PDB file of C-alpha atoms in Angstrom:
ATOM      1  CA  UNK A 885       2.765  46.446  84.650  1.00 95.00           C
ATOM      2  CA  UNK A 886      -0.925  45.986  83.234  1.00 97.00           C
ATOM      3  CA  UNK A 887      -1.924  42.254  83.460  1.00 98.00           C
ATOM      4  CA  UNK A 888      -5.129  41.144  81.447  1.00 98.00           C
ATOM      5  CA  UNK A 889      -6.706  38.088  83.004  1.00 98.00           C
ATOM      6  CA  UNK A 890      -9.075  36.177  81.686  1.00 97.00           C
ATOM      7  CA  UNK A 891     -11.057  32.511  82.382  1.00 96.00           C
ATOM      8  CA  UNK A 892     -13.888  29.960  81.601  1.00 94.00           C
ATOM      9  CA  UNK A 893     -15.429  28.720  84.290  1.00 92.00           C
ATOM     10  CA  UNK A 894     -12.753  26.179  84.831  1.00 93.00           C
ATOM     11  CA  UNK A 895     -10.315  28.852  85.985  1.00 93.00           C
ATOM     12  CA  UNK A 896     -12.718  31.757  87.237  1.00 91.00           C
ATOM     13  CA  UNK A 897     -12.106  30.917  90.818  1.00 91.00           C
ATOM     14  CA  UNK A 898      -8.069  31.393  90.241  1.00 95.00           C
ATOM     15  CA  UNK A 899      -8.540  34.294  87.934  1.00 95.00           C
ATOM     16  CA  UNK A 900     -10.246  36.065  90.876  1.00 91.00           C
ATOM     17  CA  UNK A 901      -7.341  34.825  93.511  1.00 95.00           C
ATOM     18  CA  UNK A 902      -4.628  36.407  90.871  1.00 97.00           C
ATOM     19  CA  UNK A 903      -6.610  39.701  89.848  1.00 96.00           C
ATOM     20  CA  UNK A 904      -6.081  40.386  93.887  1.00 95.00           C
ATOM     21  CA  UNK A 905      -2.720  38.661  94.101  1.00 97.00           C
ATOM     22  CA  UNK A 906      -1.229  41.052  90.926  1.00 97.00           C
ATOM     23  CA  UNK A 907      -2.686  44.247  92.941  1.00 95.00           C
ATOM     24  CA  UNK A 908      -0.986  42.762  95.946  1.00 96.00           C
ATOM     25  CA  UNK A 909       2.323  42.973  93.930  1.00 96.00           C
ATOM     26  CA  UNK A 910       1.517  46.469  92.758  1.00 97.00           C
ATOM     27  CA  UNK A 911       1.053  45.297  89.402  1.00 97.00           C
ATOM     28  CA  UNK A 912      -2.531  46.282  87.649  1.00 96.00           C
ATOM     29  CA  UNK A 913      -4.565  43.066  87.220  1.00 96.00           C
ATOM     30  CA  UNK A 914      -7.554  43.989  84.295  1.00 96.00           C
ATOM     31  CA  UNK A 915     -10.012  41.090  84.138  1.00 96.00           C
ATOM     32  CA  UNK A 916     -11.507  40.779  81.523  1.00 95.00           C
ATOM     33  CA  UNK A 917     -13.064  37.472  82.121  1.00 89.00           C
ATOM     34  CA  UNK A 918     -16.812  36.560  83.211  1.00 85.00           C
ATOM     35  CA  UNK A 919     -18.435  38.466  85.868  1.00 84.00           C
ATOM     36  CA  UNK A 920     -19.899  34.848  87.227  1.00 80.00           C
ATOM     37  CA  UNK A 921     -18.731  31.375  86.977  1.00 84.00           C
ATOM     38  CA  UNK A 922     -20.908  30.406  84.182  1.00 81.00           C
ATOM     39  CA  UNK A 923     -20.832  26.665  83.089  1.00 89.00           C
ATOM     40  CA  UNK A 924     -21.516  27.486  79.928  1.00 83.00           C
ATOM     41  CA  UNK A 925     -19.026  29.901  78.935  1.00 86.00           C
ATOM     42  CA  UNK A 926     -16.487  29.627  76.406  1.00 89.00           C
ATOM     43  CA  UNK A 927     -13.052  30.082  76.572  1.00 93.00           C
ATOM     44  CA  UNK A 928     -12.386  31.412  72.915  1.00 95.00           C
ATOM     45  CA  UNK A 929     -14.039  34.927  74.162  1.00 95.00           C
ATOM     46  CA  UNK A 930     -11.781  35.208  76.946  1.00 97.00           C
ATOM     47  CA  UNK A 931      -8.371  34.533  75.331  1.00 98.00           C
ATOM     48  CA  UNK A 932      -9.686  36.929  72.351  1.00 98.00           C
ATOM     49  CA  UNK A 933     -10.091  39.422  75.125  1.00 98.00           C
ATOM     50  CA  UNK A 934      -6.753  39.321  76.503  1.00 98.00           C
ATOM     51  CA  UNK A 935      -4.416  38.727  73.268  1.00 98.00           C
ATOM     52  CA  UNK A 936      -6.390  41.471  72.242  1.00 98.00           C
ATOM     53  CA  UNK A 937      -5.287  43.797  74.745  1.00 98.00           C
ATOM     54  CA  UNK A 938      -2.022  42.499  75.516  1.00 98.00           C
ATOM     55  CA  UNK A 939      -1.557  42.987  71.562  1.00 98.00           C
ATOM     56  CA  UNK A 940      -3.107  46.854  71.913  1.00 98.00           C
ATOM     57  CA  UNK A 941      -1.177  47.691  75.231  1.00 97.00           C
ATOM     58  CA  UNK A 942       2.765  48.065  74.988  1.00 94.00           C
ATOM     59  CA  UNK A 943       4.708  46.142  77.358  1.00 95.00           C
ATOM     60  CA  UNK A 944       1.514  44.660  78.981  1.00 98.00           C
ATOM     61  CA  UNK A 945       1.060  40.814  79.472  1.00 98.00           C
ATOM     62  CA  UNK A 946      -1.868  38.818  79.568  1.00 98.00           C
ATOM     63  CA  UNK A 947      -3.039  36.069  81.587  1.00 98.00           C
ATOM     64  CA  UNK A 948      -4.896  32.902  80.529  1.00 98.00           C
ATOM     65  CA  UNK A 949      -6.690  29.999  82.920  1.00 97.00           C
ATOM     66  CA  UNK A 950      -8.952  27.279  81.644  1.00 96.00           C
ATOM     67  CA  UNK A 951      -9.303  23.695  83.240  1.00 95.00           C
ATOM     68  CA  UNK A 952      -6.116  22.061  81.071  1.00 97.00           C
ATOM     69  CA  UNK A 953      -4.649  25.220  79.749  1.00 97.00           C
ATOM     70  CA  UNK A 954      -4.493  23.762  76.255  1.00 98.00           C
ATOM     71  CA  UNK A 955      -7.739  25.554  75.066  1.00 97.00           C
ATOM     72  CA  UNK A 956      -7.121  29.430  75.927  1.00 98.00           C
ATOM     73  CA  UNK A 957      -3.345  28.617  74.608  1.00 98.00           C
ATOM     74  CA  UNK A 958      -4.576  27.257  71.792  1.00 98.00           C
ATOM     75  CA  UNK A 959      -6.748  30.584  71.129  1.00 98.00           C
ATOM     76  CA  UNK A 960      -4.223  32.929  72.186  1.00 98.00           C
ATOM     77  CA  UNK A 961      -1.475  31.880  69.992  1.00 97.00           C
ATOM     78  CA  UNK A 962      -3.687  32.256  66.954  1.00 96.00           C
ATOM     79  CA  UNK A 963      -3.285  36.005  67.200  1.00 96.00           C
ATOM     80  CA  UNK A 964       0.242  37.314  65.690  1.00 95.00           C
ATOM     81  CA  UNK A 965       2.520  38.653  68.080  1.00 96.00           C
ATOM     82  CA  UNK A 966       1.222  36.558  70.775  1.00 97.00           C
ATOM     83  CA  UNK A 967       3.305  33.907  72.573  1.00 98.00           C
ATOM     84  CA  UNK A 968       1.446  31.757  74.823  1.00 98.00           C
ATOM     85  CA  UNK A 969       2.427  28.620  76.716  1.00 98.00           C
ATOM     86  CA  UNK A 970       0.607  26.179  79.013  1.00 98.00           C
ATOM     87  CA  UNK A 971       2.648  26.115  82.474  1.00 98.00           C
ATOM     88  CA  UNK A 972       2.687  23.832  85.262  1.00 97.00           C
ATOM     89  CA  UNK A 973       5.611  24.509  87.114  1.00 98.00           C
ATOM     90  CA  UNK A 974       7.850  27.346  88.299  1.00 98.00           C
ATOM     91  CA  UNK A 975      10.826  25.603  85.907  1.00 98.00           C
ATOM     92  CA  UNK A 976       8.791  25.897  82.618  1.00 98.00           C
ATOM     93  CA  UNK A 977       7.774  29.474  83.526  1.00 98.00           C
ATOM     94  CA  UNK A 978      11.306  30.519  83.301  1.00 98.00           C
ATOM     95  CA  UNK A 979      12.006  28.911  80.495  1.00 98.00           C
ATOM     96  CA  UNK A 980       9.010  30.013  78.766  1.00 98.00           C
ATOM     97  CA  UNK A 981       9.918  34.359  79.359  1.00 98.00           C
ATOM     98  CA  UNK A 982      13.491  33.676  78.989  1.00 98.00           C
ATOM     99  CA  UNK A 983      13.845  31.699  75.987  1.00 97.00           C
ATOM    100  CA  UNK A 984      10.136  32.942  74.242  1.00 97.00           C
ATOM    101  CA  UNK A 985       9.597  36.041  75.547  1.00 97.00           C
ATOM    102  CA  UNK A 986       6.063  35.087  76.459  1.00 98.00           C
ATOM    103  CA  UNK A 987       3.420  37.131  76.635  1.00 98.00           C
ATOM    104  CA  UNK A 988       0.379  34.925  78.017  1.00 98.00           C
ATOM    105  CA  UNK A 989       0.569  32.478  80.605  1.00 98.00           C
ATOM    106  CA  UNK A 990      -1.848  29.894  80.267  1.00 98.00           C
ATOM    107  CA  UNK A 991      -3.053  28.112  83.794  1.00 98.00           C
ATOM    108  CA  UNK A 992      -4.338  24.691  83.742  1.00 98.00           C
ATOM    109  CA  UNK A 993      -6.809  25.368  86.369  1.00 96.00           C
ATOM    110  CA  UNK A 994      -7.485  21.201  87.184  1.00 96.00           C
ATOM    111  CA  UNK A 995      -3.880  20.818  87.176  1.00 96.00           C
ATOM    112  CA  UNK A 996      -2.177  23.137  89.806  1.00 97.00           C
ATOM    113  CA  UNK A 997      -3.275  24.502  93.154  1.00 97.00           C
ATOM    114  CA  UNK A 998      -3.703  27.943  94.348  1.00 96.00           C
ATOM    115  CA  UNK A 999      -0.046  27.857  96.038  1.00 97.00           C
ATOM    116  CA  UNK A1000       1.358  26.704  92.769  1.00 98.00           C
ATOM    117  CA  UNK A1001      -0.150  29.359  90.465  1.00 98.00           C
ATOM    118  CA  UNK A1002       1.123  32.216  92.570  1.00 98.00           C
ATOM    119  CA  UNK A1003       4.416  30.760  92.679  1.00 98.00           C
ATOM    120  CA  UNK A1004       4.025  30.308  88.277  1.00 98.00           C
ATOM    121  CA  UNK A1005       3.260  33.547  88.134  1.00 98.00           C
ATOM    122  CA  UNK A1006       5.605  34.770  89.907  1.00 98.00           C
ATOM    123  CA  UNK A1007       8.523  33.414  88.371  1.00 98.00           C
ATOM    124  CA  UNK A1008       6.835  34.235  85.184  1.00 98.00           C
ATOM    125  CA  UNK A1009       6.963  38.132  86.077  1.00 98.00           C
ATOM    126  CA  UNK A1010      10.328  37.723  87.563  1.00 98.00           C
ATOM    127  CA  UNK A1011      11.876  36.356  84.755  1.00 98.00           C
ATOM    128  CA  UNK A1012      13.157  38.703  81.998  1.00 98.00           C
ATOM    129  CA  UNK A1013      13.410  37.497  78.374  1.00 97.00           C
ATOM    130  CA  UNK A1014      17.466  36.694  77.952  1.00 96.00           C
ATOM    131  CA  UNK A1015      17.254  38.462  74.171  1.00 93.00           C
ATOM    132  CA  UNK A1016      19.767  35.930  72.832  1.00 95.00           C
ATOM    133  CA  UNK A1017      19.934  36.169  68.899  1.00 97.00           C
ATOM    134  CA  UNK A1018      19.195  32.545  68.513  1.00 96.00           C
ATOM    135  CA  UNK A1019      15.695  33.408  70.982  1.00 96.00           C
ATOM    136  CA  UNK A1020      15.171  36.861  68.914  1.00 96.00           C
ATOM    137  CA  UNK A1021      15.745  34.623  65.380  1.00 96.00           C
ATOM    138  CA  UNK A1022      13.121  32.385  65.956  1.00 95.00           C
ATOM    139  CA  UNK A1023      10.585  34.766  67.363  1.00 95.00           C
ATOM    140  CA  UNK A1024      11.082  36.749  63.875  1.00 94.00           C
ATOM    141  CA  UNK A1025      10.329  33.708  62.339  1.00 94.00           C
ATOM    142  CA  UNK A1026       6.853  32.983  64.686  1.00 92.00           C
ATOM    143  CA  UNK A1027       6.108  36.406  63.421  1.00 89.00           C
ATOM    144  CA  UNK A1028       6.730  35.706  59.484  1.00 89.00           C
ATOM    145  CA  UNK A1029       4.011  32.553  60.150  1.00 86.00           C
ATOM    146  CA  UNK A1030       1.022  32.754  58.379  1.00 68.00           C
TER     147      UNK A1030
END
């Protein structure tokens, strides 16, 4: 599966631990976050970048790290068809694929360790979306938002 990754400067050292640790699951990590850890980034270019291409890419998924999360989530979800969610544990990352059918997991890069994100993302790839008609309903209706 093609994984977009992107990160502020917050999450840059994570984004380059996952880029590796997708590869290592024979998964393709794309990052398309900064080439440095730049304090001065912003995190609105990155999460364009990957809703972007998680939008453009069929059955692709995207990957999101800033230091609480909240900001790249916020900036991902404003794209239709994306469905992002800040995670902090291995519980919410199931819920979050099997009930949502998410397509961007958002890191809080101050919140979680290195061990921790592995094991998020994990279950987040592991997990497939349950396609229940109540879960399918109200991601129509996500889609109908404005």
């Amino acid at each position: 599966m093609k994984i977009y990754i992107g990160a502020d400067h917050n999450g840059y050292q994570y984004k380059e631990l996952l880029v590796d640790y997708l590869e290592d699951l024979h998964h393709v990590g794309i990052d398309l976050g900064n080439e440095t850890a730049d304090k001065h980034d912003d995190f609105p270019l990155f999460a364009a970048r990957v809703a972007l291409a998680v939008l453009a890419e069929k059955d692709s998924r995207g990957i999101l790290l800033c230091g609480s999360g909240q900001g790249v989530c916020i900036a991902a979800n404003r794209y239709k068809g994306i469905r992002a969610g800040v995670i902090w544990n291995t519980q919410e990352a199931k819920a979050i694929r099997n009930d949502d059918d998410s397509n961007i997991l958002c890191l809080p890069a101050r919140s979680i360790d290195a061990k921790m994100a592995k094991q998020i993302v994990d279950t987040w790839l592991e997990t497939p979306f349950a396609g229940a008609s109540r879960f399918k309903r109200r991601i129509k209706q996500l889609d109908e938002l404005n």
